[in-house]
Every structure is written in structure tokens, then in C-alpha cells.
CSV table of C-alpha atoms and ligand atoms in Angstrom, one decimal:
chain,number,residue,atom,x,y,z
A,1,MET,CA,-170.1,23.5,75.3
A,2,HIS,CA,-173.9,24.1,75.4
A,3,ALA,CA,-174.6,27.6,76.9
A,4,GLU,CA,-176.5,26.3,80.0
A,5,ASN,CA,-173.7,23.7,80.6
A,6,ALA,CA,-171.2,26.6,80.4
A,7,VAL,CA,-173.0,28.4,83.1
A,8,THR,CA,-173.2,25.3,85.4
A,9,GLY,CA,-169.7,24.5,84.6
A,10,ALA,CA,-168.6,27.8,85.9
A,11,GLU,CA,-170.5,27.4,89.0
A,12,ILE,CA,-169.2,24.0,89.6
A,13,GLU,CA,-165.7,25.4,89.3
A,14,HIS,CA,-166.2,28.2,91.7
A,15,LEU,CA,-167.8,25.9,94.3
A,16,LYS,CA,-165.1,23.4,93.8
A,17,GLN,CA,-162.6,26.0,95.0
A,18,GLU,CA,-164.6,27.0,97.9
A,19,ARG,CA,-165.1,23.5,99.0
A,20,ASN,CA,-161.6,22.2,98.2
A,21,ALA,CA,-163.2,19.6,96.3
A,22,VAL,CA,-162.1,17.4,93.6
A,23,ILE,CA,-164.3,15.7,90.9
A,24,LEU,CA,-163.4,12.2,89.8
A,25,ALA,CA,-165.4,10.7,86.8
A,26,HIS,CA,-165.5,7.3,85.2
A,27,ASN,CA,-164.9,7.0,81.5
A,28,TYR,CA,-168.5,6.2,80.8
A,29,GLN,CA,-169.9,9.3,82.3
A,30,LEU,CA,-171.9,11.9,80.2
A,31,PRO,CA,-169.8,14.2,78.2
A,32,GLU,CA,-170.8,17.4,80.1
A,33,VAL,CA,-169.7,15.5,83.4
A,34,GLN,CA,-166.4,14.3,81.8
A,35,ASP,CA,-165.9,18.0,81.0
A,36,VAL,CA,-165.9,19.3,84.6
A,37,ALA,CA,-163.8,16.3,86.0
A,38,ASP,CA,-160.4,16.7,87.6
A,39,PHE,CA,-159.6,13.2,86.8
A,40,LEU,CA,-161.1,10.8,84.3
A,41,GLY,CA,-160.3,7.0,84.6
A,42,ASP,CA,-161.1,3.4,85.0
A,43,SER,CA,-162.0,1.8,88.4
A,44,LEU,CA,-158.4,1.2,89.3
A,45,GLY,CA,-157.1,4.7,88.2
A,46,LEU,CA,-160.0,6.3,90.0
A,47,SER,CA,-159.4,4.5,93.3
A,48,LYS,CA,-155.7,5.6,93.1
A,49,GLN,CA,-156.6,9.1,92.6
A,50,ALA,CA,-159.0,8.9,95.6
A,51,ALA,CA,-156.2,7.8,97.7
A,52,ALA,CA,-153.8,10.2,96.7
A,53,THR,CA,-155.8,13.5,96.6
A,54,ASP,CA,-155.4,16.1,99.3
A,55,ALA,CA,-158.9,17.5,98.7
A,56,ASP,CA,-161.2,17.6,101.6
A,57,VAL,CA,-164.1,16.5,99.4
A,58,ILE,CA,-164.3,13.9,96.6
A,59,VAL,CA,-167.4,14.2,94.2
A,60,PHE,CA,-167.7,10.9,92.7
A,61,CYS,CA,-169.3,10.7,89.3
A,62,GLY,CA,-169.8,6.9,88.6
A,63,VAL,CA,-171.5,4.2,90.3
A,64,GLN,CA,-171.9,3.2,93.9
A,65,PHE,CA,-169.1,0.6,94.2
A,66,MET,CA,-166.7,3.1,92.8
A,67,ALA,CA,-167.6,5.7,95.3
A,68,GLN,CA,-167.5,3.1,98.1
A,69,THR,CA,-164.0,2.3,96.9
A,70,ALA,CA,-163.0,5.9,97.1
A,71,LYS,CA,-164.4,6.1,100.6
A,72,LEU,CA,-162.6,3.0,101.8
A,73,LEU,CA,-159.2,4.3,100.5
A,74,SER,CA,-160.0,7.9,101.8
A,75,PRO,CA,-161.9,7.2,105.0
A,76,ASP,CA,-161.3,10.8,106.4
A,77,LYS,CA,-162.6,12.7,103.3
A,78,LEU,CA,-166.1,13.5,102.6
A,79,VAL,CA,-167.0,11.4,99.6
A,80,LEU,CA,-170.1,12.4,97.7
A,81,MET,CA,-172.2,10.9,94.9
A,82,PRO,CA,-174.3,13.4,93.0
A,83,ASP,CA,-176.9,10.7,92.4
A,84,PRO,CA,-176.8,7.8,94.9
A,85,GLU,CA,-179.2,5.7,93.0
A,86,ALA,CA,-176.5,5.1,90.4
A,87,GLY,CA,-175.6,1.5,91.2
A,88,CYS,CA,-174.1,-1.4,89.2
A,89,PRO,CA,-176.4,-4.3,88.5
A,90,MET,CA,-173.6,-6.7,88.2
A,91,ALA,CA,-172.4,-5.7,91.8
A,92,ASP,CA,-175.9,-6.5,93.0
A,93,MET,CA,-175.8,-10.0,91.6
A,94,ILE,CA,-174.0,-11.2,94.8
A,95,ALA,CA,-174.9,-10.7,98.2
A,96,PRO,CA,-172.9,-11.9,101.4
A,97,GLU,CA,-175.2,-14.9,101.8
A,98,GLN,CA,-174.6,-16.0,98.1
A,99,LEU,CA,-170.9,-15.4,98.6
A,100,ARG,CA,-170.9,-17.6,101.8
A,101,ALA,CA,-172.8,-20.4,100.0
A,102,PHE,CA,-170.2,-20.2,97.1
A,103,LYS,CA,-167.3,-20.4,99.4
A,104,ALA,CA,-169.0,-23.3,101.2
A,105,GLN,CA,-169.0,-25.3,97.9
A,106,HIS,CA,-165.1,-24.9,97.5
A,107,PRO,CA,-163.8,-24.7,101.0
A,108,GLY,CA,-160.2,-23.2,101.4
A,109,ALA,CA,-160.0,-21.8,98.0
A,110,PRO,CA,-159.1,-17.9,98.2
A,111,VAL,CA,-161.7,-15.5,96.8
A,112,VAL,CA,-161.0,-12.6,94.3
A,113,ALA,CA,-163.6,-9.8,94.0
A,114,TYR,CA,-163.9,-7.9,91.1
A,115,VAL,CA,-164.1,-4.2,92.5
A,116,ASN,CA,-167.7,-4.3,91.0
A,117,THR,CA,-169.0,-5.6,94.3
A,118,THR,CA,-170.7,-4.0,97.4
A,119,ALA,CA,-168.5,-3.1,100.5
A,120,GLU,CA,-170.4,-6.1,102.3
A,121,VAL,CA,-169.2,-8.6,99.8
A,122,LYS,CA,-165.5,-7.1,99.7
A,123,ALA,CA,-165.4,-7.4,103.6
A,124,GLU,CA,-165.6,-11.2,103.1
A,125,VAL,CA,-163.1,-11.9,100.2
A,126,ASP,CA,-159.3,-12.2,100.3
A,127,ILE,CA,-158.4,-9.6,97.6
A,128,CYS,CA,-160.1,-7.4,94.9
A,129,CYS,CA,-159.2,-6.8,91.4
A,130,THR,CA,-160.3,-4.6,88.6
A,131,SER,CA,-160.3,-5.4,84.8
A,132,ALA,CA,-156.9,-3.8,84.6
A,133,ASN,CA,-155.0,-6.0,87.0
A,134,SER,CA,-157.1,-9.2,87.3
A,135,VAL,CA,-154.2,-11.3,85.6
A,136,GLU,CA,-151.6,-9.8,88.1
A,137,VAL,CA,-153.9,-10.2,91.1
A,138,ILE,CA,-154.6,-14.0,90.4
A,139,ARG,CA,-150.9,-14.7,89.7
A,140,SER,CA,-150.1,-13.2,93.0
A,141,LEU,CA,-152.1,-15.9,94.9
A,142,ASP,CA,-150.4,-18.9,96.4
A,143,ALA,CA,-153.2,-21.3,95.5
A,144,ASP,CA,-153.9,-23.6,92.6
A,145,THR,CA,-157.7,-22.9,92.7
A,146,VAL,CA,-159.3,-19.4,93.1
A,147,LEU,CA,-162.9,-18.4,93.4
A,148,PHE,CA,-163.8,-15.2,91.4
A,149,VAL,CA,-166.9,-13.1,91.8
A,150,PRO,CA,-169.1,-11.9,90.5
A,151,ASP,CA,-168.3,-11.5,86.7
A,152,ARG,CA,-168.0,-14.9,84.8
A,153,TYR,CA,-166.7,-13.3,81.8
A,154,LEU,CA,-163.8,-11.3,83.2
A,155,ALA,CA,-163.1,-14.7,85.0
A,156,HIS,CA,-163.1,-16.5,81.6
A,157,TRP,CA,-160.8,-13.9,80.0
A,158,THR,CA,-158.4,-13.8,82.8
A,159,GLN,CA,-158.4,-17.8,83.0
A,160,ALA,CA,-156.8,-17.8,79.5
A,161,HIS,CA,-153.9,-15.7,80.8
A,162,VAL,CA,-153.4,-17.6,83.9
A,163,PRO,CA,-153.4,-21.2,82.7
A,164,ASP,CA,-151.6,-22.7,85.7
A,165,LYS,CA,-154.3,-21.9,88.1
A,166,LYS,CA,-158.0,-23.0,88.1
A,167,ILE,CA,-160.6,-20.0,88.3
A,168,ILE,CA,-163.9,-21.0,89.4
A,169,PRO,CA,-166.4,-18.2,88.4
A,170,TYR,CA,-169.5,-17.0,90.0
A,171,PRO,CA,-172.3,-16.6,87.3
A,172,GLY,CA,-172.6,-12.7,87.3
A,173,PHE,CA,-172.4,-10.5,84.2
A,174,CYS,CA,-173.1,-7.0,83.0
A,175,HIS,CA,-176.2,-6.6,81.0
A,176,SER,CA,-174.7,-3.6,79.1
A,177,HIS,CA,-171.8,-5.7,77.8
A,178,LEU,CA,-173.8,-8.6,77.2
A,179,GLY,CA,-175.9,-6.5,74.7
A,180,ILE,CA,-172.7,-6.3,72.4
A,181,GLU,CA,-173.2,-9.4,70.1
A,182,PRO,CA,-170.5,-10.9,67.9
A,183,GLU,CA,-172.8,-10.2,64.9
A,184,ALA,CA,-172.6,-6.4,65.6
A,185,ILE,CA,-168.9,-6.4,65.8
A,186,LEU,CA,-168.7,-8.6,62.6
A,187,ALA,CA,-171.2,-6.2,60.7
A,188,LEU,CA,-168.9,-3.1,61.9
A,189,LYS,CA,-165.8,-5.0,60.6
A,190,ARG,CA,-167.5,-5.7,57.1
A,191,GLU,CA,-168.4,-2.0,56.8
A,192,HIS,CA,-165.0,-0.8,58.1
A,193,PRO,CA,-162.4,-3.6,57.2
A,194,GLU,CA,-159.6,-1.4,58.1
A,195,ALA,CA,-160.9,-0.7,61.7
A,196,VAL,CA,-159.2,-2.1,64.8
A,197,VAL,CA,-161.5,-3.8,67.4
A,198,ILE,CA,-161.1,-3.0,71.1
A,199,VAL,CA,-163.4,-4.6,73.7
A,200,HIS,CA,-163.9,-4.7,77.4
A,201,PRO,CA,-163.3,-8.1,79.1
A,202,GLU,CA,-166.8,-8.0,80.5
A,203,CYS,CA,-167.8,-9.0,77.0
A,204,THR,CA,-168.7,-12.7,76.2
A,205,PRO,CA,-165.7,-14.9,74.7
A,206,ASP,CA,-167.4,-15.0,71.4
A,207,VAL,CA,-166.8,-11.1,71.2
A,208,THR,CA,-163.4,-11.0,73.0
A,209,GLU,CA,-162.1,-13.5,70.5
A,210,LEU,CA,-163.0,-11.0,67.7
A,211,ALA,CA,-160.9,-8.2,69.2
A,212,ASP,CA,-157.6,-6.9,68.6
A,213,LEU,CA,-157.4,-5.5,72.2
A,214,VAL,CA,-159.2,-6.7,75.3
A,215,ALA,CA,-158.7,-4.0,77.9
A,216,SER,CA,-160.1,-2.0,80.8
A,217,THR,CA,-161.4,1.4,79.9
A,218,SER,CA,-158.0,3.2,80.7
A,219,GLY,CA,-156.2,0.4,78.6
A,220,MET,CA,-158.2,1.5,75.6
A,221,VAL,CA,-157.3,5.2,76.4
A,222,ARG,CA,-153.6,4.2,76.3
A,223,PHE,CA,-154.2,2.2,73.1
A,224,VAL,CA,-155.8,5.1,71.1
A,225,ARG,CA,-152.9,7.5,72.3
A,226,GLU,CA,-150.4,5.2,70.7
A,227,THR,CA,-151.9,3.5,67.8
A,228,ASP,CA,-151.5,4.3,64.0
A,229,ALA,CA,-155.1,2.9,63.3
A,230,LYS,CA,-157.4,5.6,61.6
A,231,GLU,CA,-160.6,3.7,62.6
A,232,VAL,CA,-161.6,1.8,65.8
A,233,ILE,CA,-164.5,-0.2,66.6
A,234,VAL,CA,-165.5,0.0,70.3
A,235,GLY,CA,-167.0,-2.9,72.1
A,236,THR,CA,-167.9,-1.3,75.5
A,237,GLU,CA,-170.4,1.1,76.9
A,238,VAL,CA,-170.9,4.0,74.5
A,239,GLY,CA,-169.9,6.8,76.9
A,240,MET,CA,-166.2,5.7,76.2
A,241,VAL,CA,-166.3,7.1,72.8
A,242,TYR,CA,-166.5,10.7,74.1
A,243,ARG,CA,-163.1,10.0,76.1
A,244,LEU,CA,-161.4,8.4,73.2
A,245,GLN,CA,-162.3,11.4,70.9
A,246,ARG,CA,-160.7,13.7,73.6
A,247,GLU,CA,-157.7,11.5,73.4
A,248,ASN,CA,-157.2,11.0,69.7
A,249,PRO,CA,-159.7,13.1,67.7
A,250,ASN,CA,-157.9,12.0,64.5
A,251,ILE,CA,-159.5,8.4,64.8
A,252,THR,CA,-163.1,7.7,63.7
A,253,TYR,CA,-164.7,5.5,66.4
A,254,TYR,CA,-167.6,3.1,65.7
A,255,PRO,CA,-169.4,2.2,68.9
A,256,VAL,CA,-171.9,-0.7,69.5
A,257,GLU,CA,-174.9,1.7,70.1
A,258,VAL,CA,-176.8,-0.7,72.2
A,259,ALA,CA,-174.3,-0.8,74.9
A,260,ILE,CA,-175.6,1.6,77.4
A,261,CYS,CA,-175.3,1.4,81.2
A,262,PRO,CA,-178.3,3.6,82.4
A,263,ASP,CA,-176.7,3.9,85.8
A,264,MET,CA,-173.6,5.6,84.4
A,265,LYS,CA,-176.1,8.2,82.8
A,266,LYS,CA,-177.8,9.2,86.1
A,267,THR,CA,-175.2,11.7,87.0
A,268,THR,CA,-176.0,14.9,85.3
A,269,LEU,CA,-174.4,18.4,85.6
A,270,PRO,CA,-177.2,20.0,87.7
A,271,LYS,CA,-176.8,17.0,90.1
A,272,VAL,CA,-173.1,17.8,90.4
A,273,LEU,CA,-173.8,21.3,91.1
A,274,THR,CA,-176.2,20.4,93.9
A,275,SER,CA,-173.8,17.8,95.2
A,276,LEU,CA,-171.1,20.6,95.8
A,277,LYS,CA,-173.6,23.2,97.0
A,278,ASP,CA,-175.4,21.0,99.6
A,279,LEU,CA,-172.6,18.4,100.2
A,280,VAL,CA,-174.8,15.5,99.2
A,281,TYR,CA,-175.0,12.6,99.1
A,282,GLU,CA,-172.5,11.2,101.5
A,283,ILE,CA,-171.0,7.9,101.3
A,284,ASP,CA,-171.0,6.1,104.7
A,285,ILE,CA,-169.8,2.5,105.3
A,286,GLU,CA,-170.3,0.8,108.6
A,287,PRO,CA,-167.0,0.6,110.4
A,288,GLU,CA,-167.0,-3.1,110.8
A,289,ILE,CA,-167.7,-3.7,107.2
A,290,ALA,CA,-165.2,-1.0,105.9
A,291,ALA,CA,-162.3,-2.6,108.0
A,292,GLY,CA,-162.6,-6.0,106.0
A,293,ALA,CA,-163.5,-4.3,102.7
A,294,ARG,CA,-160.4,-1.8,103.0
A,295,GLN,CA,-158.0,-4.7,103.5
A,296,ALA,CA,-159.2,-6.5,100.4
A,297,VAL,CA,-158.9,-3.3,98.3
A,298,GLU,CA,-155.6,-2.3,99.7
A,299,ARG,CA,-154.2,-5.8,99.0
A,300,MET,CA,-155.0,-5.1,95.4
A,301,THR,CA,-153.3,-1.8,95.3
A,302,GLN,CA,-150.2,-3.2,96.9
A,303,ILE,CA,-149.8,-5.5,93.9
A,304,GLY,CA,-148.5,-2.4,92.0
A,305,THR,CA,-150.1,-2.3,88.6
B,1,LIG,P1,-163.1,-0.2,84.1
B,1,LIG,O1,-162.3,-0.4,85.3
B,1,LIG,O2,-162.4,-0.9,82.8
B,1,LIG,O3,-163.3,1.2,83.8
B,1,LIG,O4,-164.5,-0.9,84.1
B,1,LIG,C1,-165.5,-0.6,85.0
B,1,LIG,C2,-166.8,-1.1,84.4
B,1,LIG,O5,-167.8,-0.9,85.3
B,1,LIG,C3,-166.9,-1.7,83.3
B,1,LIG,O6,-168.4,-1.9,83.0
B,2,LIG,FE1,-171.7,-2.3,86.3
B,2,LIG,FE2,-171.9,-3.0,83.6
B,2,LIG,FE3,-172.6,-0.5,84.4
B,2,LIG,FE4,-170.0,-1.4,84.4
B,2,LIG,S1,-171.2,-1.1,82.5
B,2,LIG,S2,-171.1,-0.1,85.9
B,2,LIG,S3,-170.3,-3.3,85.0
B,2,LIG,S4,-173.7,-2.3,84.8
């Protein structure tokens, strides 16, 4: 660890004890932020951790929708984001008015929202899902036709695994994963013919069809813990490589360097320190919105994946 980071890390540790706080960080966070986290994980894992912790304060290092989900599941805890400007451009692709118009086009069909949505949108859907449980969530619905917002590519990938239902996708997407082009994966495969390819389901179908594994970020973590492969091509946000290296340093990882989520990089160690020191920035969700959104998230967590 860099000397400055070590000092900040020690201060963070001290404040964490004082505040009875826990630091939850997504797998895409900066290495120095991952290093001070109590729990690292994907969207599903982090929401479960948020629900289970007995800390008084949750410092959430990720993006807005993730911290909001933590608040929904832990309404009595103080949930803080070190940088509240860290959003998810995909989540902002659908507002409640757009959701209502989409529903009006397909009356009666239940709506599944990827957790990458605002609390306002979650409040008007039937159930949430993450990239780790989208197949189980859709299977659980007693309907032949299901609306899926906002990620058209996660919808497409899920559809292939649930052929007996018709999934109607909303046309949202993730810029960072769209930057991963099939040519980049093919070039890495040519350079490293022995390498295994793992990609996130937010990637386009011409990328997912080149992959040996399509999985959520925690699915990727599990895979590298168990695989015999010596080289892995990583088709998701570049921050993932630090996490994977931690899990299995014996593997050589080849990321697609253009895949950066600028919002995931907004949370820095000094901001984490300030967050703990000044108890900022608090996540607050209007009670009427929170009630509906919580129901959609809890229905998902009850599915049991
Ligand atoms: P995971 O839930 O797989 O970590 O993905 C979250 C995300 O935002 C991917 O871009
Ligand atoms: Fe949102 Fe994409 Fe960033 Fe994930 S990587 S938080 S989907 S913008």
C-alpha cells in the first residue's frame, strides 16, 4: 500500500470502530477502496450484507442505486455515500414517466427491474433482479410475458435461459460494457489462445457468445477461485481485475482496457475518510417511494439465490 494510503487506511479503521460502521464496496471500486472494505461484492451480495449487518452506519462505496438498495433493506441504519455524485448512467435511462408509458404499451404484463434503477422506478415495478438472479426471478413469475427494464442486453441474455416466457426489453444499456467490442475479445484470444473468456451479461450478444462464462461480478469471483485456467480474459469493468487478482494471484488476467465506469471511480480514500468523520452523505428516500421500492427488492431477496 502507498504510504499516504496506509495513513488514511489506519484513520479509516479507527473511525470505523468509533462509529460502529461497516464499509461495503462493489467489485469495481478503486484498489485502495477495496482494501479498506469489510465486504466486497456484486449488487446482490452487497444488498444481502446491508440487510444482515448489525453496524449502526453503512458507508457504501459504489453507485447511487446500490446505496439506495442498502437503505431500503436497512431503513433504520445511517447509510452514507462518500461521493453522492456517483450514479449509474444506465439507471438514469428510465424515469417513472417512461416506465408508465412502457407499461401502457403492454397492459397486464409484470415488470422486472434490474436493481440498476432509481428507487422511484423500483416503486412502480413488481420485482427486482440483479445479473446474478435474473433467470430465477423471471422463472418465478406466473406470467408468459414479462417486461424488463432498463438493460436490453441483460434481458437478451436472460431470455436465452428462460425460453418459455417472452421477455420484452426496455432499450437501456451500459456505456462501459458497450465499449467491450467483439474484436477486442477476439484480438486477446489470438494473443492468448489458452485463455478462458469471462464476460458480464451487460455486454452485447456478439460479445457474450464468445465467452466461456457469462456471470455477475461475484460469479466471476467464484469462477477464478475454482478454475484450473492460468489465463483469463476479463470482459467487464477494469476494476474487476484487482478483485480477481486478490482471489487468485496465480492467474494472469487480460482486461479490455476501455471498459471503465467513471462513476465507480469517483469514490476515493480521502472521501471515505470524510464520510466517516463527518457522517456524510446520507441516503434518504421519501417514505412513500421507499415502501413500494422495498417491496420490489424484498420480493427478489425472498427468491433465495
Ligand atoms: P454486478 O451485480 O454483477 O456486480 O453488476 C453491477 C453492475 O453495475 C455491472 O455494471
Ligand atoms: Fe452502471 Fe455500467 Fe457503471 Fe455498472 S458499469 S454502475 S451498469 S454505468
